[in-house]
Short mmCIF file of C-alpha atoms and ligand atoms in Angstrom, two decimals:
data_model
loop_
_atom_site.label_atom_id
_atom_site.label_comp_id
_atom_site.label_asym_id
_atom_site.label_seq_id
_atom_site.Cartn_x
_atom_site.Cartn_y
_atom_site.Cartn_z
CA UNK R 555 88.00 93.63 76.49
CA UNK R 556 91.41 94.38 77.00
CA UNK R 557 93.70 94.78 80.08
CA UNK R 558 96.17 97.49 80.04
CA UNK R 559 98.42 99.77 82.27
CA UNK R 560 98.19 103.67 82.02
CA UNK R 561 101.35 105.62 83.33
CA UNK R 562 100.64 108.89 84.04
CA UNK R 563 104.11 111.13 84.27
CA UNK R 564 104.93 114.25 86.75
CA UNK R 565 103.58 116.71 84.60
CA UNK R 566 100.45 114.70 84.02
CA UNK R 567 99.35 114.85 87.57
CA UNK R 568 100.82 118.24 89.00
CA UNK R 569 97.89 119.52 90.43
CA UNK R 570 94.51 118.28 91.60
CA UNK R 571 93.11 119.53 88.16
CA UNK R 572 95.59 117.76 86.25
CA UNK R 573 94.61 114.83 87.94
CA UNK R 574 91.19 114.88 87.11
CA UNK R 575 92.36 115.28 83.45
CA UNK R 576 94.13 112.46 83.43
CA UNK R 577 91.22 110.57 84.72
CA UNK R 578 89.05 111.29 82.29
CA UNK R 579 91.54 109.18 80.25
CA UNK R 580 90.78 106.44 82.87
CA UNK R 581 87.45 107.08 82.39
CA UNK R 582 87.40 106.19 78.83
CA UNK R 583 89.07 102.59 78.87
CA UNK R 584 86.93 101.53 81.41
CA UNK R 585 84.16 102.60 79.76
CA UNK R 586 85.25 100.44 77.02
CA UNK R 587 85.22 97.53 78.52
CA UNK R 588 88.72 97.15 79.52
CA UNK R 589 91.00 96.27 82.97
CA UNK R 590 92.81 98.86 83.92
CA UNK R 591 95.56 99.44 86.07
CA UNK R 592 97.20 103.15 86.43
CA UNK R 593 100.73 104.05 87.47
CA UNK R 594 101.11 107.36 88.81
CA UNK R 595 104.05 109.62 89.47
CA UNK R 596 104.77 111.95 92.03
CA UNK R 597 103.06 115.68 90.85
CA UNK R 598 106.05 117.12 88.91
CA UNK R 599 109.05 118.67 91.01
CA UNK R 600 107.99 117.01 94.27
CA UNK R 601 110.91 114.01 94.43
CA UNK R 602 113.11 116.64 93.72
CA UNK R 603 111.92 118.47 96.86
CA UNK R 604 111.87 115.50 98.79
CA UNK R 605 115.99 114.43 97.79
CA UNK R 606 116.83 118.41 98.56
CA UNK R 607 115.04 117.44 102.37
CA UNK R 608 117.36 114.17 102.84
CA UNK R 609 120.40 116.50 101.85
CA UNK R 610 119.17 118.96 104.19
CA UNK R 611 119.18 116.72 106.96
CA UNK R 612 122.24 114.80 106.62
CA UNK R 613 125.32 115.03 103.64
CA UNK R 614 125.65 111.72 103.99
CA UNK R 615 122.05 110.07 105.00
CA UNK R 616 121.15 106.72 105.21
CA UNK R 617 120.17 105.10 101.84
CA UNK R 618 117.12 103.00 103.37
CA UNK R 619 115.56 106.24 104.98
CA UNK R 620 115.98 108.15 101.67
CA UNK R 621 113.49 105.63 100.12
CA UNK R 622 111.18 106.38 102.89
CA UNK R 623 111.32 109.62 102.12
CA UNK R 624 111.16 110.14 98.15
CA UNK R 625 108.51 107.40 97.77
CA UNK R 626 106.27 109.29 99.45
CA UNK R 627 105.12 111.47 96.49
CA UNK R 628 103.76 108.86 94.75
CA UNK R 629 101.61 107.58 97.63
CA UNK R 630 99.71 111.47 97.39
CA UNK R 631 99.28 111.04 93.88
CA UNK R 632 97.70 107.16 93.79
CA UNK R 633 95.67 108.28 96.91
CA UNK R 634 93.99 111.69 94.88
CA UNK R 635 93.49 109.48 91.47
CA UNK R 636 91.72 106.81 93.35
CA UNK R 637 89.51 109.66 95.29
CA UNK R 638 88.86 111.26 91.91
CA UNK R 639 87.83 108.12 90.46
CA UNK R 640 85.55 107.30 92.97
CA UNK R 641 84.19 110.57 92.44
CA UNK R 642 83.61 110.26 89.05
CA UNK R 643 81.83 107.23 90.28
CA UNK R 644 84.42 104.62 88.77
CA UNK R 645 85.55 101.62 91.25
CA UNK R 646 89.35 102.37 92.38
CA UNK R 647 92.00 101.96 94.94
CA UNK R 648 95.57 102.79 95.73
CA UNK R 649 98.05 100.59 95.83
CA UNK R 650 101.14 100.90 97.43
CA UNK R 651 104.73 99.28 96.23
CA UNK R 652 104.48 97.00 99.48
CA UNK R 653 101.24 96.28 99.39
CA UNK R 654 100.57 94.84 96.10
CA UNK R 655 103.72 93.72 96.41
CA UNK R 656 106.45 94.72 93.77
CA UNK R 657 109.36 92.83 95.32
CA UNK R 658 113.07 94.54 94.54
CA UNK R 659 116.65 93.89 95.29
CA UNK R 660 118.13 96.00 97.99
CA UNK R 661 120.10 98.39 96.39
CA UNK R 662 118.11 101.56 97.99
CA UNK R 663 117.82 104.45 95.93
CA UNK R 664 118.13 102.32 92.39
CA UNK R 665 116.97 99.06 92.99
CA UNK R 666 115.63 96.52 90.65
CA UNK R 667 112.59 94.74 90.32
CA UNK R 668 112.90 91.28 91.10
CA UNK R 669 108.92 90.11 90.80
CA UNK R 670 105.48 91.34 90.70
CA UNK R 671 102.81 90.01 92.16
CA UNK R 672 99.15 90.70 90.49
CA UNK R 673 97.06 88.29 92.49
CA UNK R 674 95.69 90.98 94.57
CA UNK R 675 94.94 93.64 91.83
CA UNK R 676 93.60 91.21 89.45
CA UNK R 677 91.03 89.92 92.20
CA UNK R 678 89.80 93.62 92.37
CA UNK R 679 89.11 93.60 88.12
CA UNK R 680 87.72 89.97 88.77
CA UNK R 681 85.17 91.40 91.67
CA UNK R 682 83.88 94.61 90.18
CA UNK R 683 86.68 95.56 87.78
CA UNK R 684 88.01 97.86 89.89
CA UNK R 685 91.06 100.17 88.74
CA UNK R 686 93.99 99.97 90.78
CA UNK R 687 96.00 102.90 91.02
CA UNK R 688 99.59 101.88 92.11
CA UNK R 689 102.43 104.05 93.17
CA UNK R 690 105.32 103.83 91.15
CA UNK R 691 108.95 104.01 91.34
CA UNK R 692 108.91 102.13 94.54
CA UNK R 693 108.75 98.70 95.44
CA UNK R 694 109.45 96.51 99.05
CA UNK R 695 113.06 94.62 99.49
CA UNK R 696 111.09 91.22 100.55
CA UNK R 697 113.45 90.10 103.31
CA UNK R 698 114.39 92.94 105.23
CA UNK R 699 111.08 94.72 104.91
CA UNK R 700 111.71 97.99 103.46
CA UNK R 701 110.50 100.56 101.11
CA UNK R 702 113.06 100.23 97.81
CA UNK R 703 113.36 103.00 94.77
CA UNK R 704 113.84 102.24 91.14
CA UNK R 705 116.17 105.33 90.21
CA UNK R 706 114.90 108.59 88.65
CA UNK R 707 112.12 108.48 85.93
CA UNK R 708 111.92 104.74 87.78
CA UNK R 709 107.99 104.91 87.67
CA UNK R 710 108.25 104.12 83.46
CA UNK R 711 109.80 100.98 85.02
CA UNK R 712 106.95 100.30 87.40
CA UNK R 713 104.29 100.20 84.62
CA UNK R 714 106.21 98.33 82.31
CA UNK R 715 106.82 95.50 85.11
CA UNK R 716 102.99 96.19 86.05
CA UNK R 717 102.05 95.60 82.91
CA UNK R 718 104.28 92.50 82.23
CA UNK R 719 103.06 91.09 85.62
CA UNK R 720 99.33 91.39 85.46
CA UNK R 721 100.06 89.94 81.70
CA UNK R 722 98.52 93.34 80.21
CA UNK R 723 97.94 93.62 76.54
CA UNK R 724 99.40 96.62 76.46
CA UNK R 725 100.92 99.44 77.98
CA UNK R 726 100.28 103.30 77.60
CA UNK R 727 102.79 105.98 78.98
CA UNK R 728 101.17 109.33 78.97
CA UNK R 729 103.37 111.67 79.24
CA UNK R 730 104.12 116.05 78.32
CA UNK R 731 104.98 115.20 74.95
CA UNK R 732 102.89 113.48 72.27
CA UNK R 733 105.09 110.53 71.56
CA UNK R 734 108.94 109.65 70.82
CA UNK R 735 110.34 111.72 68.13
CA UNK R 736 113.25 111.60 65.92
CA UNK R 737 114.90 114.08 67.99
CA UNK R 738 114.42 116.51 70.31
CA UNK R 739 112.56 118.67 68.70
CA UNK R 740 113.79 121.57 71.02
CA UNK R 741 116.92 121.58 68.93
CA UNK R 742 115.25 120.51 65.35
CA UNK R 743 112.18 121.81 64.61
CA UNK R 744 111.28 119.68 61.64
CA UNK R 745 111.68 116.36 64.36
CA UNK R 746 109.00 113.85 63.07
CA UNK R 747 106.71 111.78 66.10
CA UNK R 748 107.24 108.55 65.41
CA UNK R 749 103.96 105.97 64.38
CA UNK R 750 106.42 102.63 65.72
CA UNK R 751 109.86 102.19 66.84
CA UNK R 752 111.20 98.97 67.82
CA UNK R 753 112.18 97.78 71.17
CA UNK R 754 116.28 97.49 70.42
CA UNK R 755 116.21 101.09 68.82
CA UNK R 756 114.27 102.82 71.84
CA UNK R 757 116.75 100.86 74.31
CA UNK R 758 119.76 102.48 72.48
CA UNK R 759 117.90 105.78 72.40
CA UNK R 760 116.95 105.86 75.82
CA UNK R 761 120.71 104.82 76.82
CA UNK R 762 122.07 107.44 74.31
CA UNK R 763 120.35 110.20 76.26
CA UNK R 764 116.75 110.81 74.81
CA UNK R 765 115.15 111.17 77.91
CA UNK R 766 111.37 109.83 76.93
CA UNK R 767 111.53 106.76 78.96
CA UNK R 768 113.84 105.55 81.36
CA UNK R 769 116.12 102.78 80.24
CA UNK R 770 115.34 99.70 82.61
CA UNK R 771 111.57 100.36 81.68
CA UNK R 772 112.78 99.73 77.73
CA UNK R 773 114.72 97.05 78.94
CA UNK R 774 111.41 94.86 80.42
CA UNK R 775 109.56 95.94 77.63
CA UNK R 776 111.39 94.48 74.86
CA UNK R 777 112.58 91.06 77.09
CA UNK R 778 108.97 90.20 78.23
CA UNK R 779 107.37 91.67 74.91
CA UNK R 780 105.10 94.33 76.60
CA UNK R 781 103.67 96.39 73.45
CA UNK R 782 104.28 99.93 74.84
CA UNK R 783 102.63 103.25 73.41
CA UNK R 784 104.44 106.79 74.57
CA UNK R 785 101.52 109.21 74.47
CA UNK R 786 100.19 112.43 75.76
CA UNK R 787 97.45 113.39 78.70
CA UNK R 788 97.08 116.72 77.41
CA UNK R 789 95.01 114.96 74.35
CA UNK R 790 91.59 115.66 74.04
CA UNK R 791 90.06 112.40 76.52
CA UNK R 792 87.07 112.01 74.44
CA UNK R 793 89.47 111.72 71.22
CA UNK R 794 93.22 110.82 72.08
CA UNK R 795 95.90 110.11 69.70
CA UNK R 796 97.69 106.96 70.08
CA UNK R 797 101.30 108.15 70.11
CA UNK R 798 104.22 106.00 69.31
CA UNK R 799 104.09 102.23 69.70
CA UNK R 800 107.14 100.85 70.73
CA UNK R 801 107.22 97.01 69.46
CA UNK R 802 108.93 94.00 67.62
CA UNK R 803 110.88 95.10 64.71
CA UNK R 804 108.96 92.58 62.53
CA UNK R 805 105.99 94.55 63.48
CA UNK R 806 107.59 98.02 61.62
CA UNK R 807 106.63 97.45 58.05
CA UNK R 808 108.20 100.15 56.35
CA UNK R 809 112.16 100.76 58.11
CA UNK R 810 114.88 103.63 57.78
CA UNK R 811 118.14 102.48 57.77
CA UNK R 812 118.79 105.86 60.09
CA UNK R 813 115.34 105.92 62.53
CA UNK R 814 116.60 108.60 65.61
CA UNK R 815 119.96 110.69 66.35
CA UNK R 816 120.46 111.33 69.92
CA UNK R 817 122.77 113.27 72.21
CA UNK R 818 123.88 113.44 75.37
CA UNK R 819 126.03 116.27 77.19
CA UNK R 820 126.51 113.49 79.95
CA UNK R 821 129.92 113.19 78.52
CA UNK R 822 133.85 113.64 80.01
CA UNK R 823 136.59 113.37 77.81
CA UNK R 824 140.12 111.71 79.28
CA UNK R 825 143.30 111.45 77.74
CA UNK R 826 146.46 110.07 78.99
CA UNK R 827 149.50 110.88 76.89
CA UNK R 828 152.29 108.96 76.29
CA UNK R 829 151.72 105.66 78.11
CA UNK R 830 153.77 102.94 78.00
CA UNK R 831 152.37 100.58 74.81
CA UNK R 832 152.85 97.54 76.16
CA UNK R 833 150.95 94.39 77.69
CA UNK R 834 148.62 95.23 80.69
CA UNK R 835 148.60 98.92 80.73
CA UNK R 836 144.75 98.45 79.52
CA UNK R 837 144.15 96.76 82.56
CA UNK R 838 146.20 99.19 85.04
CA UNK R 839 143.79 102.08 83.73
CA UNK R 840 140.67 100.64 83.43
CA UNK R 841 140.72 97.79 86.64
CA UNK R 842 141.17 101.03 89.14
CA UNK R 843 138.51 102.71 87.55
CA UNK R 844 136.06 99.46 87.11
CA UNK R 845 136.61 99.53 91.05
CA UNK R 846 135.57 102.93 91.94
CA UNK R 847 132.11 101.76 89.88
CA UNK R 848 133.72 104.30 87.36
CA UNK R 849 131.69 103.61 83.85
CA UNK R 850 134.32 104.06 81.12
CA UNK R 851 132.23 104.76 77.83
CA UNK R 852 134.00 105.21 74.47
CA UNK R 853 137.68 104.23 74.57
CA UNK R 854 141.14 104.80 71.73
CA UNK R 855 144.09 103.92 71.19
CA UNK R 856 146.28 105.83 69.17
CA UNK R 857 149.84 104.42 68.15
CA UNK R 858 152.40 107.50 68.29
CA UNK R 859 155.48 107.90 66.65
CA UNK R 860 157.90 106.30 68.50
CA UNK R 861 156.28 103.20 68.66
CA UNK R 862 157.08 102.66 72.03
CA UNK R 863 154.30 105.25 73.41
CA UNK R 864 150.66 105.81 73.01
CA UNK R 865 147.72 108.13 73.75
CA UNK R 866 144.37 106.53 75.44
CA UNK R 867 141.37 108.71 75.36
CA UNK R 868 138.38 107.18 76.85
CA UNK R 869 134.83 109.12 78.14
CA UNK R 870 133.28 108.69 81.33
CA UNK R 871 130.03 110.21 82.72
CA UNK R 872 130.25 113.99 83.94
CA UNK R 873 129.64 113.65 86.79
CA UNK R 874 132.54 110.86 87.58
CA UNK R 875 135.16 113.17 85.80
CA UNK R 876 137.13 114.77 88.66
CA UNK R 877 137.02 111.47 91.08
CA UNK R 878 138.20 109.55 87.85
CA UNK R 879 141.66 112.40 87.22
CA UNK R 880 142.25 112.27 90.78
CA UNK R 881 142.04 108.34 90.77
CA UNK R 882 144.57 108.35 87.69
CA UNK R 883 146.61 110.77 88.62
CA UNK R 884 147.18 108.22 92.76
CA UNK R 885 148.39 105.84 89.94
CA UNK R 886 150.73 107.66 88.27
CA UNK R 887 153.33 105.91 89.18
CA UNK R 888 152.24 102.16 88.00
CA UNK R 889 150.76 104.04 84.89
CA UNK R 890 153.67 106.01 84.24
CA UNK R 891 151.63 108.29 81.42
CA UNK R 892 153.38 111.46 80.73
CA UNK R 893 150.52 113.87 80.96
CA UNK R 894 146.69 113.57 81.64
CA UNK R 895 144.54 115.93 79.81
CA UNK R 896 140.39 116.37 80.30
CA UNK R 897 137.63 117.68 78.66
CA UNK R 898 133.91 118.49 80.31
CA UNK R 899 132.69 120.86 77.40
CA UNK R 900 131.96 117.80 75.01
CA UNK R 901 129.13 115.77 73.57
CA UNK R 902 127.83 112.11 72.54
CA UNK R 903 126.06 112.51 69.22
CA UNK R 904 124.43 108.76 68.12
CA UNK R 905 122.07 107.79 65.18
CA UNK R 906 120.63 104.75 65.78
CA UNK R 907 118.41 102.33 63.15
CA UNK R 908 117.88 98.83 62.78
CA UNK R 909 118.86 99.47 59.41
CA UNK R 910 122.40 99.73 59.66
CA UNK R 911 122.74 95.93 60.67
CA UNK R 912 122.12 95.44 56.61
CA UNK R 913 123.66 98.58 55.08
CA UNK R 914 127.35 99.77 54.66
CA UNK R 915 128.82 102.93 54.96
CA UNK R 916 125.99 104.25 57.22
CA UNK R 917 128.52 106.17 59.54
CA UNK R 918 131.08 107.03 56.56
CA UNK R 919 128.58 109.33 55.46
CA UNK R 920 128.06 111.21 59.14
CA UNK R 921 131.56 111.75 58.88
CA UNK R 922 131.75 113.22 55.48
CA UNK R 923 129.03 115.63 56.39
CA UNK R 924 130.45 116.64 59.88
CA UNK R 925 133.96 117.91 58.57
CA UNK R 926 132.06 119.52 55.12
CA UNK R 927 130.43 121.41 58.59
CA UNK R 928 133.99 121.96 60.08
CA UNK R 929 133.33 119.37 63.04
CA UNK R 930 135.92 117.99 64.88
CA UNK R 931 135.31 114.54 65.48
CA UNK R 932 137.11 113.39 68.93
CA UNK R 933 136.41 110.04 69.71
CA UNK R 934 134.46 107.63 67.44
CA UNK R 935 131.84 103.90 68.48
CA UNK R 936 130.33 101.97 66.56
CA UNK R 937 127.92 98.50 67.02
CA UNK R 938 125.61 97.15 65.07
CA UNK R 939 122.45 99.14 65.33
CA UNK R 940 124.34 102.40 66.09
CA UNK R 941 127.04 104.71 65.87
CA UNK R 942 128.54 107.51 68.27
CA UNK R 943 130.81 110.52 67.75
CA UNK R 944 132.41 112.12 70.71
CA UNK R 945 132.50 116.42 69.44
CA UNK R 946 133.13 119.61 71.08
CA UNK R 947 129.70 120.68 72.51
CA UNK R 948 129.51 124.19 70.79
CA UNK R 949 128.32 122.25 67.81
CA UNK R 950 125.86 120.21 69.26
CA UNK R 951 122.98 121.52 67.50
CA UNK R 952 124.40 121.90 64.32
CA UNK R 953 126.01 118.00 64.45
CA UNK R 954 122.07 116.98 65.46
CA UNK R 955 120.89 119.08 62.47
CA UNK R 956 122.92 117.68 60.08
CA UNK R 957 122.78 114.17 60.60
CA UNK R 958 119.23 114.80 60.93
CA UNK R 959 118.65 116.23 57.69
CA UNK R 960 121.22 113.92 56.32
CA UNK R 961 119.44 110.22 57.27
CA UNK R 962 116.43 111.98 55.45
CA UNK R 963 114.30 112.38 58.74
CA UNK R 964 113.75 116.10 58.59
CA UNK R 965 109.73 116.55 58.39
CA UNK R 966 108.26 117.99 55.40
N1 LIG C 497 108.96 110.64 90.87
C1 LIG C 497 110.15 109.92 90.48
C2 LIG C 497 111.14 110.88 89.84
O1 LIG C 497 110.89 112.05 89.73
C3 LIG C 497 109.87 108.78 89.58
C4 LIG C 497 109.21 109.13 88.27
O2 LIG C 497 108.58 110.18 88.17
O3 LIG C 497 109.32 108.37 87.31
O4 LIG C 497 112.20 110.47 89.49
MG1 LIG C 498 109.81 110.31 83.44
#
């Protein structure tokens, strides 16, 4: 007997019929043997719905009464699994954030979890192992009372911190897509599903921009060690695949030194020409936009000719680019750069492995291959498990391709 946590995505409980799909995977675990507690989504396209209503109502509404609002897609889902369960004759109830309770902070419409309390769920598999079907992507702010949400995609978070908290053995994801390739396999074809990744390399390809699992979730699951398997609902239930098992690195017998490239169109490029090179002009750029919660990615410093000038470029997210010029260009005048110059059309290409902790001239190679391709390269990161280069976004798919094919991950 095992105890796990099955996450069931948007797409995996859109309608009523997809719902009883997915609990025929239910079915199945409990059948052998095991304790199960589900996560559900809200059916696919509903939060969305529910953030255009709070819009509707008010520009600028009030974060608490947003969470009301958007959680409440997930409390129709748990309600119809644990109906259709009963149905199918299986022992279930919903579970709401507040009620089981999944504490968070306060920080409405991306708050964290702070604890998890299974006492109450693991009393119902101690009675008559009944499945609880919990709501994710909320949770309650214990002192003030209120509903709390975890962020978008913030119910991958839910069952990982489910699954930590009830002390599960494991925990399975189901999801659209079969398990967590080595690429989108929208833009390259020959993508390979992964049989294992490791916990560090899914964390950098989840913040890199795959969009498989959402990055806090990654983040529990490597710090408390919850074994975590992407897979997909649409499998046969009688005969599923397992998917991709995301685990300890020691656990990965045979590695790549290259195991993913990801990409992310997230990206704003900003350059300020010409700015005085001496002490503290680091801090005059990047205190003002630290303050305005401004998340300054890749950053460099070029030395120009007259030694007493230099260029910073530096990305930020996309959707930050126009408050961070107009914030720059307030403090001209203790910046004193001679010109500012932007980009929008760019994007973040990474390839991530383990691997390159122990081998040299990992990115030296990307770069080669990229201008044999005639890629401009605009902005360049490095750390130990990854690499990042900053490129016009025309070339996206060819940059992907490349360094695919190049880090010998193309299938076949
Ligand atoms: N329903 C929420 C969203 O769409 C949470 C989730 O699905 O993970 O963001
Ligand atoms: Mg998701």
């Amino acid at each position: 007997m095992a105890r796990l946590v099955m996450k069931f995505g948007g797409t995996s409980v859109a309608t009523v019929e997809r719902i009883k799909n997915a609990a025929r995977h239910v079915k199945r675990e409990v059948e052998a043997g095991n304790e199960v507690a589900v996560v559900v989504s809200a059916m696919s396209g509903k939060t969305n719905e529910l953030v255009a209503w709070c819009k509707e109502a008010a520009p600028l509404y009030d974060q608490a009464e947003y969470d009301t609002v958007v959680a409440s897609g997930e409390q129709v889902t748990s309600g119809l699994m644990a109906i259709v369960l009963r149905e199918m004759g299986i022992p279930a109830r919903s579970w709401q954030g507040w009620q089981i309770p999944i504490y968070g902070s306060d920080a409405h419409g991306s708050a964290r979890i702070v604890d998890v309390d299974g006492a109450g769920i693991i009393a119902g598999f101690d009675r008559n192992r009944e499945v609880a079907v919990c709501s994710g992507f909320q949770g309650v702010h214990a002192e003030s009372r209120r509903i709390v949400t975890l962020g978008r995609g913030g119910s991958d978070t839910s069952a990982v911190a489910l699954a930590a908290g009830l002390k599960a053995d494991r925990c399975d994801i189901y999801t659209d897509v079969d398990g967590v390739y080595t690429t989108d396999p929208r833009i390259v074809p020959k993508a390979k599903r992964m049989d294992k990744v490791s916990f560090e390399e899914m964390l950098e390809m989840a913040s890199l921009g795959s969009k498989v699992l959402q990055v806090r979730s990654v983040e529990i699951a490597m710090t408390q060690r919850v074994p975590t398997y992407v897979r997909s609902s649409f499998d046969d239930p009688e005969n599923p695949n397992p998917g991709t098992l995301i685990c300890d690195e020691d656990d990965i017998v045979e590695q790549q030194i290259v195991t993913g490239i990801a990409f992310s169109r997230d990206e704003a490029q900003i350059t300020l020409r010409r700015v005085a090179d001496k002490p503290g002009v680091a801090a005059a750029i990047f205190g003002p936009l630290a303050d305005a919660n401004i998340n300054v990615d890749m950053i460099i410093q070029v030395v120009s000719d007259d030694q007493a000038t230099t260029d910073i470029t530096f990305t930020v997210p996309t959707a930050d680019y126009e408050r961070a010029r107009t914030l720059l260009e307030s403090k001209h005048d203790t910046i004193s750069y001679q010109e500012i110059q932007g980009a929008t059309d760019v994007v973040k290409i990474s390839a991530i492995g383990v691997g390159m902790r122990s081998h040299a001239g990992v990115a030296a190679r990307a770069f080669r291959a990229l201008a044999e391709k005639g890629i401009n390269i605009r902005a360049i990161t490095t750390s130990e498990i990854k690499f990042s280069v900053l490129i016009d976004a025309a070339y996206t798919e060819l940059a992907v391709r490349t360094l695919h094919s190049l880090y010998g991950l193309d299938a076949g």
